[in-house]
PDB file of C-alpha atoms in Angstrom:
ATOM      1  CA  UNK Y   1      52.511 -73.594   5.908  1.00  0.00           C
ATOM      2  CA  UNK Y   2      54.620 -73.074   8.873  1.00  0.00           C
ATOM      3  CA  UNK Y   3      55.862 -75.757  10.784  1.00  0.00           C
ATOM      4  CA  UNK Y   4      57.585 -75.775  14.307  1.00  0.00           C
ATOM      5  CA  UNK Y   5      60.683 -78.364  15.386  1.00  0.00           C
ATOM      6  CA  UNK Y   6      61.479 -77.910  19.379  1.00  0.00           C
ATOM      7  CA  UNK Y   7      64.359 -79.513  21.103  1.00  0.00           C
ATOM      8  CA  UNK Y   8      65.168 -81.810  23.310  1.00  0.00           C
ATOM      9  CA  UNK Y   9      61.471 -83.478  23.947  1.00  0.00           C
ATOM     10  CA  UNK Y  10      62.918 -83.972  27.388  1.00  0.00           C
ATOM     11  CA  UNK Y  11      65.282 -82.371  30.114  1.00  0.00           C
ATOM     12  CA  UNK Y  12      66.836 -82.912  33.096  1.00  0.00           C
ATOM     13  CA  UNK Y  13      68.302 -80.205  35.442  1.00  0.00           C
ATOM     14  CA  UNK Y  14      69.525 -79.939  38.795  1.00  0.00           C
ATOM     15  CA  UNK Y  15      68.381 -77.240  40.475  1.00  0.00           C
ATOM     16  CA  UNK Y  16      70.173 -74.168  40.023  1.00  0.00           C
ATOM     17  CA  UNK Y  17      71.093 -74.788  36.663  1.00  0.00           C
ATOM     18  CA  UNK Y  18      70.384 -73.457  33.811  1.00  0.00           C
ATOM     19  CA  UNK Y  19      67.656 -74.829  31.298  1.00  0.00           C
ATOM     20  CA  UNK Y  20      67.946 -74.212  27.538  1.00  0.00           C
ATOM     21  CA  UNK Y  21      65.230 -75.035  24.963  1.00  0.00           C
ATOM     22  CA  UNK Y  22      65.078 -74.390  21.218  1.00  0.00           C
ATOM     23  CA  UNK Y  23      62.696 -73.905  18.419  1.00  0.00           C
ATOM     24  CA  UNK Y  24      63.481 -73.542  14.643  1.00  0.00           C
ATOM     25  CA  UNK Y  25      60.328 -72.442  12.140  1.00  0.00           C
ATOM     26  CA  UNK Y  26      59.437 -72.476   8.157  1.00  0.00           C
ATOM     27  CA  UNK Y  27      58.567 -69.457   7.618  1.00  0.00           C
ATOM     28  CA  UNK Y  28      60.417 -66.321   7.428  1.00  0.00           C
ATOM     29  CA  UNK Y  29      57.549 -64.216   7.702  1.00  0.00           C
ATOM     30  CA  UNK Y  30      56.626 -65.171  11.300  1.00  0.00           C
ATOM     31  CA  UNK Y  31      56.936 -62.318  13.172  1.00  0.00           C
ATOM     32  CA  UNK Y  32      55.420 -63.240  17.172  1.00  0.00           C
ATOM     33  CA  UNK Y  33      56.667 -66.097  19.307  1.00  0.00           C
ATOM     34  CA  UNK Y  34      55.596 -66.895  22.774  1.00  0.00           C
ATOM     35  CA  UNK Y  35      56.143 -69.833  25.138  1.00  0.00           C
ATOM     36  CA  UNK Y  36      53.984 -71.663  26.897  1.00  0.00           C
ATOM     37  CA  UNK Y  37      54.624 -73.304  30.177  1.00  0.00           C
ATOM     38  CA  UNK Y  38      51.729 -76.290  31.205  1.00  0.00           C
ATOM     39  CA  UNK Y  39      51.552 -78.261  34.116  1.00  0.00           C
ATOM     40  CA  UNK Y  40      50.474 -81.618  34.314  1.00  0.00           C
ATOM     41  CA  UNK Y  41      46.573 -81.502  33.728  1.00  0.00           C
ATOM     42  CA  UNK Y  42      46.361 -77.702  33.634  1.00  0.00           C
ATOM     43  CA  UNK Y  43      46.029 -75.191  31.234  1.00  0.00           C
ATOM     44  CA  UNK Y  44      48.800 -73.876  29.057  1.00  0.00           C
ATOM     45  CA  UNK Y  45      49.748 -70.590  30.026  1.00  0.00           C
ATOM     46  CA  UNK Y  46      51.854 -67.773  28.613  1.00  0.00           C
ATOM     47  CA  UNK Y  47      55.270 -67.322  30.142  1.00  0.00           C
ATOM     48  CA  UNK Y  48      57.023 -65.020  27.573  1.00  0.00           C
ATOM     49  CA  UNK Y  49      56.756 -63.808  24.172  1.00  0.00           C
ATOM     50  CA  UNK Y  50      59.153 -62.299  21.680  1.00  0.00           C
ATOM     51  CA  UNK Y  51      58.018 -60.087  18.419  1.00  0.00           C
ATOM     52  CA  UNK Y  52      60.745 -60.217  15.475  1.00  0.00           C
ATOM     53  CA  UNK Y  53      61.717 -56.788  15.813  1.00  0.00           C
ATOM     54  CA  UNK Y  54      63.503 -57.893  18.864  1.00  0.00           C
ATOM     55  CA  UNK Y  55      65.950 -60.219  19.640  1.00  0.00           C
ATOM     56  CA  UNK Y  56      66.087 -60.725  22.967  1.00  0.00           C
ATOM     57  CA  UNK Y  57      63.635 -59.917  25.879  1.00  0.00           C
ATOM     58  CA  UNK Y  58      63.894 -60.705  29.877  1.00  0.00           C
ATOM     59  CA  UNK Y  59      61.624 -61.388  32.102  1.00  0.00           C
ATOM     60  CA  UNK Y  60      63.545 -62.053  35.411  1.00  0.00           C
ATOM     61  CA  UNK Y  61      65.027 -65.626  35.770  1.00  0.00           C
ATOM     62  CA  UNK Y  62      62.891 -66.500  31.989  1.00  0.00           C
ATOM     63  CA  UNK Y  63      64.927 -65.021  28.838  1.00  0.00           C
ATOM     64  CA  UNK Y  64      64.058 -65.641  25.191  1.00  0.00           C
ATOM     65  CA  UNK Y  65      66.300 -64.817  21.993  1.00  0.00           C
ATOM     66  CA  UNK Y  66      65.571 -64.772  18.623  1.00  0.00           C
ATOM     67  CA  UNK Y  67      67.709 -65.125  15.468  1.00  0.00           C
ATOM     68  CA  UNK Y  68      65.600 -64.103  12.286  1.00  0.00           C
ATOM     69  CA  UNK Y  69      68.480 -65.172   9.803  1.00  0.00           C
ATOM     70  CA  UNK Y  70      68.553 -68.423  11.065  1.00  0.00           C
ATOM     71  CA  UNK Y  71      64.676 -68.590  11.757  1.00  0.00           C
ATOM     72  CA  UNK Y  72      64.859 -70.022  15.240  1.00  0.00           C
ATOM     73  CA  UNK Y  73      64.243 -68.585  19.058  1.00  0.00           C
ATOM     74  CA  UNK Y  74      65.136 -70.148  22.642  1.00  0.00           C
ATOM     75  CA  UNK Y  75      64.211 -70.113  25.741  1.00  0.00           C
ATOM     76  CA  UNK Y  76      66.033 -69.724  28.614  1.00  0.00           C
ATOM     77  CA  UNK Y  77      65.469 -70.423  32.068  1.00  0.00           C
ATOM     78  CA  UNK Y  78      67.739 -69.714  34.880  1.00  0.00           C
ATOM     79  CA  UNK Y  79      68.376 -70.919  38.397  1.00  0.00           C
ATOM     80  CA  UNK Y  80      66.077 -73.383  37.933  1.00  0.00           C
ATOM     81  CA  UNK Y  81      63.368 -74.473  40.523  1.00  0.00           C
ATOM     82  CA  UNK Y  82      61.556 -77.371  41.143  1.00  0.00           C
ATOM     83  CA  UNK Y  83      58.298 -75.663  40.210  1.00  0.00           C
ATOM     84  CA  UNK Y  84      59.905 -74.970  36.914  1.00  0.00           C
ATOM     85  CA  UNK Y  85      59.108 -78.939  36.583  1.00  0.00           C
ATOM     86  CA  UNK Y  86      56.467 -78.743  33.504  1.00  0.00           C
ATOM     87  CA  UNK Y  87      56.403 -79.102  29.799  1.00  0.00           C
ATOM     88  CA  UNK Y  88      56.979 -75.953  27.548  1.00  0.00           C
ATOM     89  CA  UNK Y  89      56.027 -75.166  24.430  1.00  0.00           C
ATOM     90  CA  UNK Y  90      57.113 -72.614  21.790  1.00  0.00           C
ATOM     91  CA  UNK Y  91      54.627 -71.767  18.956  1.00  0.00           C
ATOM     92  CA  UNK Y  92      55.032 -69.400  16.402  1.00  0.00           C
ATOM     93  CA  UNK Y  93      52.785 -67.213  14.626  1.00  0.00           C
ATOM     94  CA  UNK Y  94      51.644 -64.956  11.223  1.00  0.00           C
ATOM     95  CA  UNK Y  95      49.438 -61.772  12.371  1.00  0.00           C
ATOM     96  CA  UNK Y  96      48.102 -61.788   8.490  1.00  0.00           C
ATOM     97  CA  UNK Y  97      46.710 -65.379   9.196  1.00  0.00           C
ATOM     98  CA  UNK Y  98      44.534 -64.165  11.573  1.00  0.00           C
ATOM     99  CA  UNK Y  99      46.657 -64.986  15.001  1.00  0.00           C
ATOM    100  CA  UNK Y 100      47.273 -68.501  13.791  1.00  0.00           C
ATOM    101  CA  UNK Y 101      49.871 -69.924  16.147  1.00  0.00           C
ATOM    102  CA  UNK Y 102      51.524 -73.400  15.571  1.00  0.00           C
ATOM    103  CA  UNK Y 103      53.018 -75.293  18.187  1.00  0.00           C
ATOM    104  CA  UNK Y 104      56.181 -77.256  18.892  1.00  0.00           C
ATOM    105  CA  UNK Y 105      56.253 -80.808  19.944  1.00  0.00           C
ATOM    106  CA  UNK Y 106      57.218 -79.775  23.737  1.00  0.00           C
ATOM    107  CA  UNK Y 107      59.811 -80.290  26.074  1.00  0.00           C
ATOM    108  CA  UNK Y 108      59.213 -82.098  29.336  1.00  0.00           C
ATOM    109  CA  UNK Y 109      61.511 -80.136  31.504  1.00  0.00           C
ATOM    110  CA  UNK Y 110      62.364 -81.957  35.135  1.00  0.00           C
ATOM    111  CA  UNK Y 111      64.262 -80.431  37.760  1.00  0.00           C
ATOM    112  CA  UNK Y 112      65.791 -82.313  40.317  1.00  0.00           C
ATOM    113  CA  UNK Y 113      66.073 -80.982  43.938  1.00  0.00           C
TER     114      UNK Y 113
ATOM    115  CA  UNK V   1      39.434 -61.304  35.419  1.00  0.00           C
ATOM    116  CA  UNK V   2      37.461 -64.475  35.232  1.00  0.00           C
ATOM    117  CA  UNK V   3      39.142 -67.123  32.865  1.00  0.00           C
ATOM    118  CA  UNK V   4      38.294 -69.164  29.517  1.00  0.00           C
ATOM    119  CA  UNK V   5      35.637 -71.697  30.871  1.00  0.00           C
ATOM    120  CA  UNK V   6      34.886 -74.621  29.812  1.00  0.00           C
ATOM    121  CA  UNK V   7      32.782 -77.804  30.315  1.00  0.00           C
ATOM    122  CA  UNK V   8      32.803 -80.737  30.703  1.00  0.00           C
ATOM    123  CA  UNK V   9      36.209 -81.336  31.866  1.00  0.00           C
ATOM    124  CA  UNK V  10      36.109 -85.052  31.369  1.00  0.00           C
ATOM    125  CA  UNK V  11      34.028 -87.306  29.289  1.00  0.00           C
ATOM    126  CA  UNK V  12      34.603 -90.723  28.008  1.00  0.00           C
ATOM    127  CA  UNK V  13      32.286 -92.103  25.279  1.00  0.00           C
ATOM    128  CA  UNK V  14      32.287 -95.224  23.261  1.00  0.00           C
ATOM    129  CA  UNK V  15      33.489 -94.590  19.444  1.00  0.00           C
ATOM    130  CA  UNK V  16      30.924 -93.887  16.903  1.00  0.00           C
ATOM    131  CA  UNK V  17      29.011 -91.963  19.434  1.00  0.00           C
ATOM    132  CA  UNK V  18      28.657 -88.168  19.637  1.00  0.00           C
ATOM    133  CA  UNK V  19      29.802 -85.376  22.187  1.00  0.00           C
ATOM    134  CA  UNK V  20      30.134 -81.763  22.431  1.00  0.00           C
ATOM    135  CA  UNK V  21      31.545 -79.585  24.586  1.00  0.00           C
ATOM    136  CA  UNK V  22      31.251 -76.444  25.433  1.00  0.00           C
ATOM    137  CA  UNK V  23      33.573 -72.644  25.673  1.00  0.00           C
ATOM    138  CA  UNK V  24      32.804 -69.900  27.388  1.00  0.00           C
ATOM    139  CA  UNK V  25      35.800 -66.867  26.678  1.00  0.00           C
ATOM    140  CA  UNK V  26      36.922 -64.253  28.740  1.00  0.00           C
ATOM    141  CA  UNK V  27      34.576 -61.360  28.538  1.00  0.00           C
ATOM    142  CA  UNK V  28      35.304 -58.827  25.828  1.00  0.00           C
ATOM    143  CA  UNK V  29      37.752 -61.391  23.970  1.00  0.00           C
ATOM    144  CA  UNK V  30      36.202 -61.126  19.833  1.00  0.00           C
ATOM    145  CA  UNK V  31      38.804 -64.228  19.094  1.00  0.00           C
ATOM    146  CA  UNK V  32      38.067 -67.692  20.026  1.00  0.00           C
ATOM    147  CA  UNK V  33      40.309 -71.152  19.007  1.00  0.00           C
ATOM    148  CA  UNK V  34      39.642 -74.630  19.833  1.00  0.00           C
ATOM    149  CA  UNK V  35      42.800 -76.647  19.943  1.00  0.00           C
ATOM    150  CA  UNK V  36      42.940 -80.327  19.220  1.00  0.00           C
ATOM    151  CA  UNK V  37      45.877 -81.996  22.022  1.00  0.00           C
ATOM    152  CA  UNK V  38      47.142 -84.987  21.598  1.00  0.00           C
ATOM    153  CA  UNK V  39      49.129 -86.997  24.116  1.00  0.00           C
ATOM    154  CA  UNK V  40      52.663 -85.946  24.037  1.00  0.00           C
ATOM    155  CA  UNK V  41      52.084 -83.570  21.512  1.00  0.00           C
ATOM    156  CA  UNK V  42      51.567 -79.435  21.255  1.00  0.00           C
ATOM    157  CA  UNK V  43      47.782 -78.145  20.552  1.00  0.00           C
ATOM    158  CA  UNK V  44      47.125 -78.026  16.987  1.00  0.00           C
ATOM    159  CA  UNK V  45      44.446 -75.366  15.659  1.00  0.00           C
ATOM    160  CA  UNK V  46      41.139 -77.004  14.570  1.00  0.00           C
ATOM    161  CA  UNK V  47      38.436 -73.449  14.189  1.00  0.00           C
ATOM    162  CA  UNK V  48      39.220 -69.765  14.669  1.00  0.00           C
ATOM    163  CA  UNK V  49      36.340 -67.719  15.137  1.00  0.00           C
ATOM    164  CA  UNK V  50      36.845 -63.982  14.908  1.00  0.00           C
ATOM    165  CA  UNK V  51      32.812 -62.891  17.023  1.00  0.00           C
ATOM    166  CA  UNK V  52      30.913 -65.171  15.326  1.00  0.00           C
ATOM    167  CA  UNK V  53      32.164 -65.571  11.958  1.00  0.00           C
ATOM    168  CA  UNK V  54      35.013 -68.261  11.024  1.00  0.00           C
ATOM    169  CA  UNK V  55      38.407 -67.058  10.182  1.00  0.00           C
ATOM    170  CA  UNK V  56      40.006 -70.740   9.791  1.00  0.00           C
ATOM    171  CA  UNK V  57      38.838 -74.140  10.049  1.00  0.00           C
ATOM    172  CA  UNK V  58      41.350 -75.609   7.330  1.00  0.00           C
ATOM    173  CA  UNK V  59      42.144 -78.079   9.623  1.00  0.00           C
ATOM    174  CA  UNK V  60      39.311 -79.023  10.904  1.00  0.00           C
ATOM    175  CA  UNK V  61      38.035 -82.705   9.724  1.00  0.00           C
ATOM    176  CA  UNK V  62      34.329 -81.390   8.593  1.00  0.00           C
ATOM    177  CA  UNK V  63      33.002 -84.907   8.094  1.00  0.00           C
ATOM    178  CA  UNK V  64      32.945 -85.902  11.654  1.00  0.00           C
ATOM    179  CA  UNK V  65      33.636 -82.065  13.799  1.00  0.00           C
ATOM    180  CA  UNK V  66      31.442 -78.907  13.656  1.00  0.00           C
ATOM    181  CA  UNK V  67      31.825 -76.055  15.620  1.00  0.00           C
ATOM    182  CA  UNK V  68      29.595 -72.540  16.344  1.00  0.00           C
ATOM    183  CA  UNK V  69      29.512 -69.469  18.039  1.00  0.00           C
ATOM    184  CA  UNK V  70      26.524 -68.231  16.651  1.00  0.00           C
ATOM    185  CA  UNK V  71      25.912 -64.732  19.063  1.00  0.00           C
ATOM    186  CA  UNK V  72      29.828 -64.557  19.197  1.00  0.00           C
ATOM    187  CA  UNK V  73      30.437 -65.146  22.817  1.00  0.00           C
ATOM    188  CA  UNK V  74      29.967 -69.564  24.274  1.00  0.00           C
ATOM    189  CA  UNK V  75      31.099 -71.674  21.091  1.00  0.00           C
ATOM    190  CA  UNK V  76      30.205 -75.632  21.201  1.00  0.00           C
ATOM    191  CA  UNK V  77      32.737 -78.105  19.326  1.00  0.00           C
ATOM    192  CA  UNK V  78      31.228 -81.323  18.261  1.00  0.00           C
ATOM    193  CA  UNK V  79      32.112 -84.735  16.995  1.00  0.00           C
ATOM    194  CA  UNK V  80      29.632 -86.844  15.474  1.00  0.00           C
ATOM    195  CA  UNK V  81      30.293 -90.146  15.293  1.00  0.00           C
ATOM    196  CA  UNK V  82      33.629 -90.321  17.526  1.00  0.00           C
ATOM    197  CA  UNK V  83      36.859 -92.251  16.540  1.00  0.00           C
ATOM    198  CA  UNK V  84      39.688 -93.307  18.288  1.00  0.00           C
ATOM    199  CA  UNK V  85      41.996 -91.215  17.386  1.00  0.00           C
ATOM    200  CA  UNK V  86      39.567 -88.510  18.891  1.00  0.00           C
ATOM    201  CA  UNK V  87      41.062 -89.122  22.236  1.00  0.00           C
ATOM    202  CA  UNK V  88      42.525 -86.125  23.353  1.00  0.00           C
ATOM    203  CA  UNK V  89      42.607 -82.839  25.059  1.00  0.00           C
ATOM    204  CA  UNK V  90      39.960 -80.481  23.468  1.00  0.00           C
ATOM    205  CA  UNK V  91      41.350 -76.759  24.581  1.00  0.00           C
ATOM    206  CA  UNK V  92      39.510 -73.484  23.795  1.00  0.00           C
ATOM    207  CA  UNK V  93      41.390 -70.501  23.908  1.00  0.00           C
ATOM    208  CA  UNK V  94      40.467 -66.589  23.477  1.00  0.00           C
ATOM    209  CA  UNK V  95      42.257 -63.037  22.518  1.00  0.00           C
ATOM    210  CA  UNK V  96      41.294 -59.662  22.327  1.00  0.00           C
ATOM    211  CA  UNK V  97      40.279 -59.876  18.806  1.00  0.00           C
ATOM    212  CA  UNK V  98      41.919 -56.330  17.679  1.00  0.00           C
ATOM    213  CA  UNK V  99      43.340 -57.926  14.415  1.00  0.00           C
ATOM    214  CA  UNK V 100      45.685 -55.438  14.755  1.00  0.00           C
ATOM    215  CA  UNK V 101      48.646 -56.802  16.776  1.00  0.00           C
ATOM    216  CA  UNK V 102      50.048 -60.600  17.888  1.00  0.00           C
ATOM    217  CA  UNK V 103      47.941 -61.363  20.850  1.00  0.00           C
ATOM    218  CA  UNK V 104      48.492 -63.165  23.911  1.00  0.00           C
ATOM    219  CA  UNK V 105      45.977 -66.065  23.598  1.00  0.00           C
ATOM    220  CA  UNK V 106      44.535 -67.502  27.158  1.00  0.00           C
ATOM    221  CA  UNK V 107      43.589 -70.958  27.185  1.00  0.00           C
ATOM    222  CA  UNK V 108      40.803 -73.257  29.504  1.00  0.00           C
ATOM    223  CA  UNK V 109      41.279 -75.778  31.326  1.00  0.00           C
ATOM    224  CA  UNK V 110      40.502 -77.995  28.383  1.00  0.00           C
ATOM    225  CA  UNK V 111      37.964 -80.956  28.375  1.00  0.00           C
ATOM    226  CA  UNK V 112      39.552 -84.695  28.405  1.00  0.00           C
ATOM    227  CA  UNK V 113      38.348 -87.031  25.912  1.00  0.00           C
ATOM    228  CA  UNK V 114      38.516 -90.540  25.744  1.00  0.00           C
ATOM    229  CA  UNK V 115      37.277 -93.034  22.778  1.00  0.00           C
ATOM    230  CA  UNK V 116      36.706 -96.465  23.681  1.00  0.00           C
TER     231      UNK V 116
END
């Protein structure tokens, strides 16, 4: 089955700076990957996704890329804010197992003001 | 757009003892997960139901958890008798259901367990 690694479980920015996480997955036929961002003791909720015919997508300051050879996809944050403060998952999906999306591990991402 | 409901957000119970909770989706959504999270950890899939049929509950532990969603729309998750290691965050999520294309999936505000 597929399995997700994310990296680093936790990170500290100053504000302004740039934020970088990254995901790696099993299987090569994955083909959707979005991002969650959740906020202490709310819901998770979509930030970004990426489909594997792409490799790279914007979405102002929030970027992802995907590499498909080396089966992993990041998330990029810019100009960080302190509202950014939240943990963020990546997850990673097969449309013929019915939607199924597995989940990183998380990142705890801080940013200091 | 009203959001995935769901109820009760909080309930603490001693182990061996059952619970269930309850998932309302948005309107119109055919797709409905509940998502097992753990402290420190990312949701993990327990039940898919695609209206009210089952699409995958390989990972659901059948001797304890049970789930319906028997007219397709509110779904109830239950455990019965509790552990410890039942302690968690119990999300529900739904999606469109078009089987067609990767869908966003919109989650609730989750219900908070806690075993003692």
């Amino acid at each position: 089955g597929e399995n997700v690694e994310q990296h680093p479980s936790t990170l500290s920015v100053q504000e302004g700076d740039s934020a970088v996480i990254k995901c790696t997955y099993s299987d090569s036929a994955s083909n959707y990957f979005p991002w969650y961002k959740q906020e202490l003791g709310k819901r998770p909720q979509l930030i970004i996704d990426i489909r594997s015919n792409v490799g790279e997508k914007k979405d102002q300051r929030i970027a992802v890329t995907l590499n498909k050879t080396a089966k992993h996809f990041s998330l990029h944050i810019t100009e960080t804010q302190p509202e950014d403060s939240a943990v963020y998952f990546c997850a990673a999906n097969r449309m013929e197992y019915g939607n199924k999306l597995v989940f990183g591990a998380g990142t705890i991402l801080r940013v200091k003001s | 757009e009203a959001g995935v409901a769901q109820s009760p957000r909080y309930k603490i119970i001693e182990k061996r003892q059952s619970v269930a909770f309850w998932c309302n989706p948005i309107s119109g959504h055919a797709t409905l997960y509940w998502y097992q999270q753990i402290l420190g950890q990312g949701p993990k899939l327990l039940i898919q139901f695609q209206n009210n049929g089952v699409v995958d509950d390989s990972q659901l532990p059948k001797d304890r958890f049970s789930a319906e969603r028997l007219k397709g729309v509110d779904s109830t998750l239950k455990i019965q008798p509790a552990k410890l290691e039942d302690s968690a965050v119990y999300l529900c999520a739904s999606s469109l259901g078009s089987g067609h294309q990767q869908e966003t999936q919109y989650f609730g505000p989750g219900t908070r367990l806690l075993v003692l």
